[in-house]
PDB file of C-alpha atoms in Angstrom:
ATOM      1  CA  MET A 150     -42.840 -26.718  -5.157  1.00 44.00           C
ATOM      2  CA  HIS A 151     -39.909 -26.437  -2.767  1.00 47.00           C
ATOM      3  CA  THR A 152     -38.121 -23.125  -2.836  1.00 45.00           C
ATOM      4  CA  PRO A 153     -34.506 -23.262  -1.663  1.00 47.00           C
ATOM      5  CA  SER A 154     -33.900 -21.115   1.374  1.00 49.00           C
ATOM      6  CA  ALA A 155     -31.699 -18.089   0.946  1.00 53.00           C
ATOM      7  CA  THR A 156     -28.096 -18.369   2.042  1.00 54.00           C
ATOM      8  CA  PRO A 157     -27.798 -16.647   5.412  1.00 62.00           C
ATOM      9  CA  ALA A 158     -25.739 -13.500   5.499  1.00 67.00           C
ATOM     10  CA  PRO A 159     -22.262 -13.991   6.961  1.00 76.00           C
ATOM     11  CA  ARG A 160     -21.519 -12.782  10.459  1.00 89.00           C
ATOM     12  CA  PRO A 161     -19.999  -9.307  10.735  1.00 94.00           C
ATOM     13  CA  LEU A 162     -16.218  -9.259  10.745  1.00 97.00           C
ATOM     14  CA  ILE A 163     -14.083  -7.083  13.017  1.00 98.00           C
ATOM     15  CA  LEU A 164     -10.332  -6.565  12.956  1.00 98.00           C
ATOM     16  CA  ALA A 165      -9.148  -6.086  16.536  1.00 98.00           C
ATOM     17  CA  SER A 166      -6.340  -3.751  15.560  1.00 94.00           C
ATOM     18  CA  THR A 167      -5.799  -0.137  14.601  1.00 89.00           C
ATOM     19  CA  SER A 168      -2.693  -1.004  12.555  1.00 91.00           C
ATOM     20  CA  ARG A 169      -2.993   0.410   9.060  1.00 91.00           C
ATOM     21  CA  TYR A 170      -0.730  -2.384   7.810  1.00 91.00           C
ATOM     22  CA  ARG A 171      -3.116  -5.094   9.034  1.00 96.00           C
ATOM     23  CA  ARG A 172      -6.112  -3.179   7.732  1.00 97.00           C
ATOM     24  CA  GLU A 173      -4.586  -2.884   4.272  1.00 96.00           C
ATOM     25  CA  LEU A 174      -3.703  -6.582   4.255  1.00 97.00           C
ATOM     26  CA  LEU A 175      -7.181  -7.704   5.323  1.00 97.00           C
ATOM     27  CA  GLU A 176      -8.694  -5.565   2.569  1.00 97.00           C
ATOM     28  CA  ARG A 177      -7.080  -7.962   0.082  1.00 96.00           C
ATOM     29  CA  LEU A 178      -9.657 -10.616   1.028  1.00 96.00           C
ATOM     30  CA  ARG A 179     -12.456  -8.283  -0.154  1.00 93.00           C
ATOM     31  CA  LEU A 180     -14.506  -8.847   2.982  1.00 93.00           C
ATOM     32  CA  PRO A 181     -16.417  -5.986   4.586  1.00 93.00           C
ATOM     33  CA  PHE A 182     -15.047  -5.439   8.076  1.00 96.00           C
ATOM     34  CA  ALA A 183     -14.937  -2.964  10.920  1.00 97.00           C
ATOM     35  CA  VAL A 184     -11.896  -1.986  12.948  1.00 97.00           C
ATOM     36  CA  GLN A 185     -11.732  -1.633  16.715  1.00 97.00           C
ATOM     37  CA  SER A 186      -8.862  -1.146  19.129  1.00 96.00           C
ATOM     38  CA  PRO A 187      -8.606  -4.124  21.501  1.00 95.00           C
ATOM     39  CA  GLU A 188      -7.227  -2.138  24.479  1.00 90.00           C
ATOM     40  CA  VAL A 189      -4.972  -4.977  25.648  1.00 95.00           C
ATOM     41  CA  ASP A 190      -1.894  -4.604  27.847  1.00 93.00           C
ATOM     42  CA  GLU A 191       0.993  -5.790  25.667  1.00 89.00           C
ATOM     43  CA  THR A 192       3.574  -6.037  28.447  1.00 89.00           C
ATOM     44  CA  PRO A 193       5.448  -9.366  28.249  1.00 89.00           C
ATOM     45  CA  LEU A 194       5.120 -11.719  31.207  1.00 91.00           C
ATOM     46  CA  PRO A 195       8.318 -12.467  33.146  1.00 92.00           C
ATOM     47  CA  GLY A 196      10.439 -14.856  31.083  1.00 90.00           C
ATOM     48  CA  GLU A 197       7.825 -15.064  28.302  1.00 91.00           C
ATOM     49  CA  ALA A 198       9.278 -16.222  24.988  1.00 93.00           C
ATOM     50  CA  PRO A 199       8.558 -14.104  21.880  1.00 93.00           C
ATOM     51  CA  ALA A 200       6.453 -16.835  20.225  1.00 94.00           C
ATOM     52  CA  ALA A 201       4.367 -17.302  23.381  1.00 95.00           C
ATOM     53  CA  LEU A 202       3.917 -13.535  23.697  1.00 94.00           C
ATOM     54  CA  ALA A 203       2.701 -13.162  20.097  1.00 95.00           C
ATOM     55  CA  ALA A 204       0.298 -16.089  20.486  1.00 96.00           C
ATOM     56  CA  ARG A 205      -1.063 -14.860  23.831  1.00 97.00           C
ATOM     57  CA  LEU A 206      -1.587 -11.281  22.675  1.00 96.00           C
ATOM     58  CA  SER A 207      -3.245 -12.202  19.369  1.00 97.00           C
ATOM     59  CA  LEU A 208      -5.809 -14.311  21.232  1.00 98.00           C
ATOM     60  CA  ALA A 209      -6.254 -11.715  23.983  1.00 98.00           C
ATOM     61  CA  LYS A 210      -6.935  -8.984  21.424  1.00 98.00           C
ATOM     62  CA  ALA A 211      -9.532 -11.093  19.624  1.00 98.00           C
ATOM     63  CA  HIS A 212     -11.282 -12.017  22.878  1.00 98.00           C
ATOM     64  CA  ALA A 213     -11.285  -8.407  24.118  1.00 98.00           C
ATOM     65  CA  VAL A 214     -13.236  -7.185  21.091  1.00 98.00           C
ATOM     66  CA  ALA A 215     -15.365 -10.341  20.770  1.00 98.00           C
ATOM     67  CA  ARG A 216     -16.720  -9.775  24.278  1.00 97.00           C
ATOM     68  CA  LEU A 217     -18.066  -6.418  23.092  1.00 97.00           C
ATOM     69  CA  HIS A 218     -19.491  -7.860  19.848  1.00 97.00           C
ATOM     70  CA  PRO A 219     -20.477 -11.484  20.601  1.00 97.00           C
ATOM     71  CA  GLU A 220     -22.191 -12.083  17.234  1.00 97.00           C
ATOM     72  CA  ALA A 221     -19.168 -10.983  15.235  1.00 98.00           C
ATOM     73  CA  ILE A 222     -16.148 -12.904  14.027  1.00 98.00           C
ATOM     74  CA  VAL A 223     -13.091 -11.121  15.371  1.00 98.00           C
ATOM     75  CA  ILE A 224      -9.489 -11.278  14.144  1.00 98.00           C
ATOM     76  CA  GLY A 225      -6.667 -10.532  16.551  1.00 98.00           C
ATOM     77  CA  SER A 226      -3.011 -10.425  15.610  1.00 97.00           C
ATOM     78  CA  ASP A 227       0.319  -9.564  17.161  1.00 95.00           C
ATOM     79  CA  GLN A 228       3.923  -9.593  16.014  1.00 92.00           C
ATOM     80  CA  VAL A 229       7.073  -9.912  18.097  1.00 91.00           C
ATOM     81  CA  ALA A 230      10.586  -9.906  16.686  1.00 90.00           C
ATOM     82  CA  ASP A 231      12.786 -12.581  18.237  1.00 93.00           C
ATOM     83  CA  LEU A 232      16.537 -11.991  18.465  1.00 91.00           C
ATOM     84  CA  ASN A 233      18.163 -15.026  20.069  1.00 89.00           C
ATOM     85  CA  GLY A 234      15.140 -15.551  22.310  1.00 87.00           C
ATOM     86  CA  SER A 235      14.772 -11.896  23.320  1.00 86.00           C
ATOM     87  CA  PRO A 236      11.673  -9.959  22.185  1.00 87.00           C
ATOM     88  CA  ILE A 237      12.155  -6.822  20.102  1.00 85.00           C
ATOM     89  CA  GLY A 238       9.126  -4.583  19.855  1.00 82.00           C
ATOM     90  CA  LYS A 239       8.288  -1.337  18.066  1.00 87.00           C
ATOM     91  CA  PRO A 240      11.076   1.208  18.574  1.00 93.00           C
ATOM     92  CA  GLY A 241       8.847   4.268  18.935  1.00 93.00           C
ATOM     93  CA  SER A 242      11.765   6.640  18.392  1.00 96.00           C
ATOM     94  CA  HIS A 243      14.720   7.214  16.086  1.00 97.00           C
ATOM     95  CA  GLU A 244      17.255   6.475  18.794  1.00 96.00           C
ATOM     96  CA  ARG A 245      15.737   3.124  19.703  1.00 96.00           C
ATOM     97  CA  ALA A 246      15.424   2.205  16.013  1.00 96.00           C
ATOM     98  CA  VAL A 247      19.147   2.856  15.531  1.00 97.00           C
ATOM     99  CA  GLU A 248      19.877   0.633  18.521  1.00 96.00           C
ATOM    100  CA  GLN A 249      17.635  -2.156  17.208  1.00 95.00           C
ATOM    101  CA  LEU A 250      19.162  -2.173  13.720  1.00 96.00           C
ATOM    102  CA  ARG A 251      22.677  -2.175  15.140  1.00 96.00           C
ATOM    103  CA  ARG A 252      21.774  -5.229  17.235  1.00 94.00           C
ATOM    104  CA  MET A 253      20.202  -7.028  14.268  1.00 94.00           C
ATOM    105  CA  SER A 254      22.955  -6.200  11.773  1.00 96.00           C
ATOM    106  CA  GLY A 255      24.433  -9.435  10.436  1.00 96.00           C
ATOM    107  CA  HIS A 256      21.993 -11.604  12.389  1.00 95.00           C
ATOM    108  CA  SER A 257      18.917 -13.731  11.686  1.00 95.00           C
ATOM    109  CA  ILE A 258      15.698 -12.567  13.343  1.00 93.00           C
ATOM    110  CA  ILE A 259      12.491 -14.572  13.656  1.00 96.00           C
ATOM    111  CA  PHE A 260       9.388 -12.447  13.376  1.00 93.00           C
ATOM    112  CA  GLN A 261       6.679 -14.309  15.291  1.00 94.00           C
ATOM    113  CA  THR A 262       3.290 -13.264  13.919  1.00 95.00           C
ATOM    114  CA  GLY A 263       0.300 -14.629  15.775  1.00 97.00           C
ATOM    115  CA  VAL A 264      -3.277 -14.577  14.487  1.00 98.00           C
ATOM    116  CA  ALA A 265      -6.462 -15.598  16.291  1.00 98.00           C
ATOM    117  CA  VAL A 266     -10.118 -15.750  15.257  1.00 98.00           C
ATOM    118  CA  VAL A 267     -12.864 -15.687  17.892  1.00 98.00           C
ATOM    119  CA  CYS A 268     -16.662 -15.676  17.835  1.00 98.00           C
ATOM    120  CA  GLU A 269     -18.328 -15.573  21.245  1.00 97.00           C
ATOM    121  CA  ALA A 270     -21.783 -16.554  19.951  1.00 97.00           C
ATOM    122  CA  SER A 271     -20.618 -19.740  18.267  1.00 97.00           C
ATOM    123  CA  GLY A 272     -17.928 -20.568  20.829  1.00 97.00           C
ATOM    124  CA  PHE A 273     -15.245 -20.566  18.137  1.00 98.00           C
ATOM    125  CA  ALA A 274     -11.708 -19.649  19.200  1.00 98.00           C
ATOM    126  CA  GLN A 275      -8.617 -20.766  17.306  1.00 98.00           C
ATOM    127  CA  GLN A 276      -5.184 -19.320  16.712  1.00 97.00           C
ATOM    128  CA  ASP A 277      -2.037 -19.950  14.719  1.00 98.00           C
ATOM    129  CA  LEU A 278       1.506 -18.685  14.529  1.00 97.00           C
ATOM    130  CA  ALA A 279       3.449 -17.761  11.389  1.00 97.00           C
ATOM    131  CA  PRO A 280       7.187 -17.488  12.038  1.00 96.00           C
ATOM    132  CA  VAL A 281       9.272 -15.640   9.458  1.00 96.00           C
ATOM    133  CA  ARG A 282      13.059 -15.879   9.474  1.00 96.00           C
ATOM    134  CA  VAL A 283      14.772 -12.703   8.270  1.00 96.00           C
ATOM    135  CA  ARG A 284      18.505 -12.331   7.737  1.00 97.00           C
ATOM    136  CA  PHE A 285      19.918  -8.810   7.972  1.00 97.00           C
ATOM    137  CA  ARG A 286      23.019  -7.766   6.067  1.00 97.00           C
ATOM    138  CA  GLU A 287      25.977  -6.273   7.880  1.00 98.00           C
ATOM    139  CA  LEU A 288      24.802  -2.676   8.144  1.00 97.00           C
ATOM    140  CA  SER A 289      26.960   0.405   8.524  1.00 97.00           C
ATOM    141  CA  ASP A 290      25.865   3.290  10.734  1.00 97.00           C
ATOM    142  CA  THR A 291      25.492   5.416   7.600  1.00 98.00           C
ATOM    143  CA  GLU A 292      23.160   2.863   5.997  1.00 97.00           C
ATOM    144  CA  ILE A 293      21.089   2.643   9.173  1.00 97.00           C
ATOM    145  CA  GLU A 294      20.796   6.416   9.462  1.00 97.00           C
ATOM    146  CA  THR A 295      19.927   6.864   5.784  1.00 97.00           C
ATOM    147  CA  TYR A 296      17.254   4.186   5.919  1.00 97.00           C
ATOM    148  CA  LEU A 297      15.618   5.440   9.105  1.00 97.00           C
ATOM    149  CA  ARG A 298      15.512   9.043   7.893  1.00 97.00           C
ATOM    150  CA  ALA A 299      13.933   7.905   4.627  1.00 97.00           C
ATOM    151  CA  GLU A 300      11.255   5.527   5.934  1.00 96.00           C
ATOM    152  CA  GLN A 301      10.856   6.317   9.654  1.00 96.00           C
ATOM    153  CA  PRO A 302       9.601   2.800  10.576  1.00 94.00           C
ATOM    154  CA  TYR A 303       9.186   3.634  14.246  1.00 94.00           C
ATOM    155  CA  ASP A 304       5.833   1.826  14.493  1.00 89.00           C
ATOM    156  CA  CYS A 305       7.225  -1.452  13.123  1.00 87.00           C
ATOM    157  CA  ALA A 306       8.654  -4.268  15.224  1.00 84.00           C
ATOM    158  CA  GLY A 307      12.296  -4.585  14.265  1.00 88.00           C
ATOM    159  CA  SER A 308      12.555  -1.060  12.792  1.00 93.00           C
ATOM    160  CA  ALA A 309      12.241  -2.079   9.131  1.00 92.00           C
ATOM    161  CA  LYS A 310       9.463  -2.241   6.537  1.00 90.00           C
ATOM    162  CA  SER A 311      10.092  -5.204   4.268  1.00 90.00           C
ATOM    163  CA  GLU A 312       7.360  -4.008   1.901  1.00 89.00           C
ATOM    164  CA  GLY A 313       9.309  -0.784   1.357  1.00 92.00           C
ATOM    165  CA  LEU A 314      12.918   0.352   1.373  1.00 96.00           C
ATOM    166  CA  GLY A 315      13.616  -1.923   4.341  1.00 95.00           C
ATOM    167  CA  ILE A 316      13.974  -4.835   1.931  1.00 96.00           C
ATOM    168  CA  SER A 317      17.394  -3.383   1.006  1.00 96.00           C
ATOM    169  CA  LEU A 318      18.626  -4.108   4.553  1.00 97.00           C
ATOM    170  CA  LEU A 319      18.046  -7.849   4.181  1.00 97.00           C
ATOM    171  CA  SER A 320      19.866 -10.775   2.639  1.00 97.00           C
ATOM    172  CA  ALA A 321      17.026 -13.333   2.871  1.00 97.00           C
ATOM    173  CA  ILE A 322      13.431 -13.933   3.998  1.00 96.00           C
ATOM    174  CA  GLU A 323      12.125 -17.441   4.720  1.00 96.00           C
ATOM    175  CA  SER A 324       8.348 -17.849   5.159  1.00 95.00           C
ATOM    176  CA  ASP A 325       5.431 -20.064   4.121  1.00 97.00           C
ATOM    177  CA  ASP A 326       2.921 -17.204   4.592  1.00 97.00           C
ATOM    178  CA  PRO A 327       4.321 -14.177   2.723  1.00 92.00           C
ATOM    179  CA  THR A 328       2.238 -11.394   4.312  1.00 96.00           C
ATOM    180  CA  ALA A 329       3.094 -12.465   7.863  1.00 96.00           C
ATOM    181  CA  LEU A 330       6.132 -10.215   7.950  1.00 93.00           C
ATOM    182  CA  ILE A 331       3.970  -7.160   7.223  1.00 92.00           C
ATOM    183  CA  GLY A 332       1.718  -7.997  10.167  1.00 92.00           C
ATOM    184  CA  LEU A 333      -1.081 -10.395   9.191  1.00 97.00           C
ATOM    185  CA  PRO A 334      -0.506 -13.909   7.751  1.00 97.00           C
ATOM    186  CA  LEU A 335      -3.310 -14.059   5.195  1.00 98.00           C
ATOM    187  CA  ILE A 336      -2.988 -17.773   4.394  1.00 98.00           C
ATOM    188  CA  ARG A 337      -3.486 -18.678   8.053  1.00 98.00           C
ATOM    189  CA  THR A 338      -6.096 -15.954   8.515  1.00 98.00           C
ATOM    190  CA  SER A 339      -8.144 -17.296   5.591  1.00 98.00           C
ATOM    191  CA  ALA A 340      -7.952 -20.832   6.996  1.00 98.00           C
ATOM    192  CA  LEU A 341      -9.128 -19.671  10.429  1.00 98.00           C
ATOM    193  CA  LEU A 342     -11.970 -17.654   8.909  1.00 98.00           C
ATOM    194  CA  ARG A 343     -13.143 -20.693   6.936  1.00 97.00           C
ATOM    195  CA  ALA A 344     -13.036 -22.775  10.128  1.00 97.00           C
ATOM    196  CA  ALA A 345     -15.116 -20.090  11.851  1.00 97.00           C
ATOM    197  CA  GLY A 346     -17.729 -20.263   9.071  1.00 95.00           C
ATOM    198  CA  LEU A 347     -16.683 -17.224   7.057  1.00 95.00           C
ATOM    199  CA  ASP A 348     -15.213 -18.296   3.725  1.00 93.00           C
ATOM    200  CA  PRO A 349     -13.930 -15.204   1.862  1.00 92.00           C
ATOM    201  CA  LEU A 350     -14.947 -16.541  -1.562  1.00 91.00           C
ATOM    202  CA  GLN A 351     -18.393 -17.661  -0.402  1.00 88.00           C
ATOM    203  CA  ALA A 352     -18.922 -14.295   1.287  1.00 84.00           C
ATOM    204  CA  LEU A 353     -17.929 -12.561  -1.938  1.00 84.00           C
ATOM    205  CA  ALA A 354     -20.360 -14.720  -3.929  1.00 83.00           C
ATOM    206  CA  HIS A 355     -23.152 -13.881  -1.451  1.00 78.00           C
ATOM    207  CA  SER A 356     -22.336 -10.196  -1.709  1.00 75.00           C
ATOM    208  CA  LEU A 357     -22.266 -10.237  -5.498  1.00 79.00           C
ATOM    209  CA  ALA A 358     -25.549 -12.157  -5.656  1.00 78.00           C
ATOM    210  CA  GLY A 359     -27.130  -9.489  -3.501  1.00 69.00           C
ATOM    211  CA  GLY A 360     -25.749  -6.733  -5.623  1.00 50.00           C
ATOM    212  CA  VAL A 361     -23.635  -5.350  -2.814  1.00 49.00           C
ATOM    213  CA  SER A 362     -19.932  -4.720  -3.300  1.00 46.00           C
ATOM    214  CA  PRO A 363     -17.713  -6.154  -0.564  1.00 47.00           C
TER     215      PRO A 363
END
């Protein structure tokens, strides 16, 4: 009598980022994963467009960690805010955040969020880009100061957290991948993981069958 072979366990998954926002987003897929800093230089190349920078860095981060863990499937991601073709990064300080929000007041910004999935052992390496167009209201200096003191978004590209009070600074968000603005486009991430051989629902079924919680 033929006994069906057991479904092989999925490859380990690693998020090549120490961002708590990306970690919290990836947890929504209910996949067990580790986190490792990719140690990648994020300096833009001369004349590099924001979309190209986000795409390059997301892939570089995934490759950097995949080289250390060749059997794993590694997710890399990067986000660059694009104001009229100029990249806007994380402010890092209150003063720079004030400057960024003054520049963006009344303007549309495109947040370019890149995601890449790499597995050295299988030779898989693919990436995608999820642009999100955000329109800021005309903001007064008092509104900017009040918001920054309340939320202190100094580790966020563009100096605003759309998932928090920062939503009050905006007049519109246009996106086909809603979590991209927070830092990890989960629709595209899920598609890349399936292409790499790690389907979140199949992995969950395997985990449940084995009696192990994801």
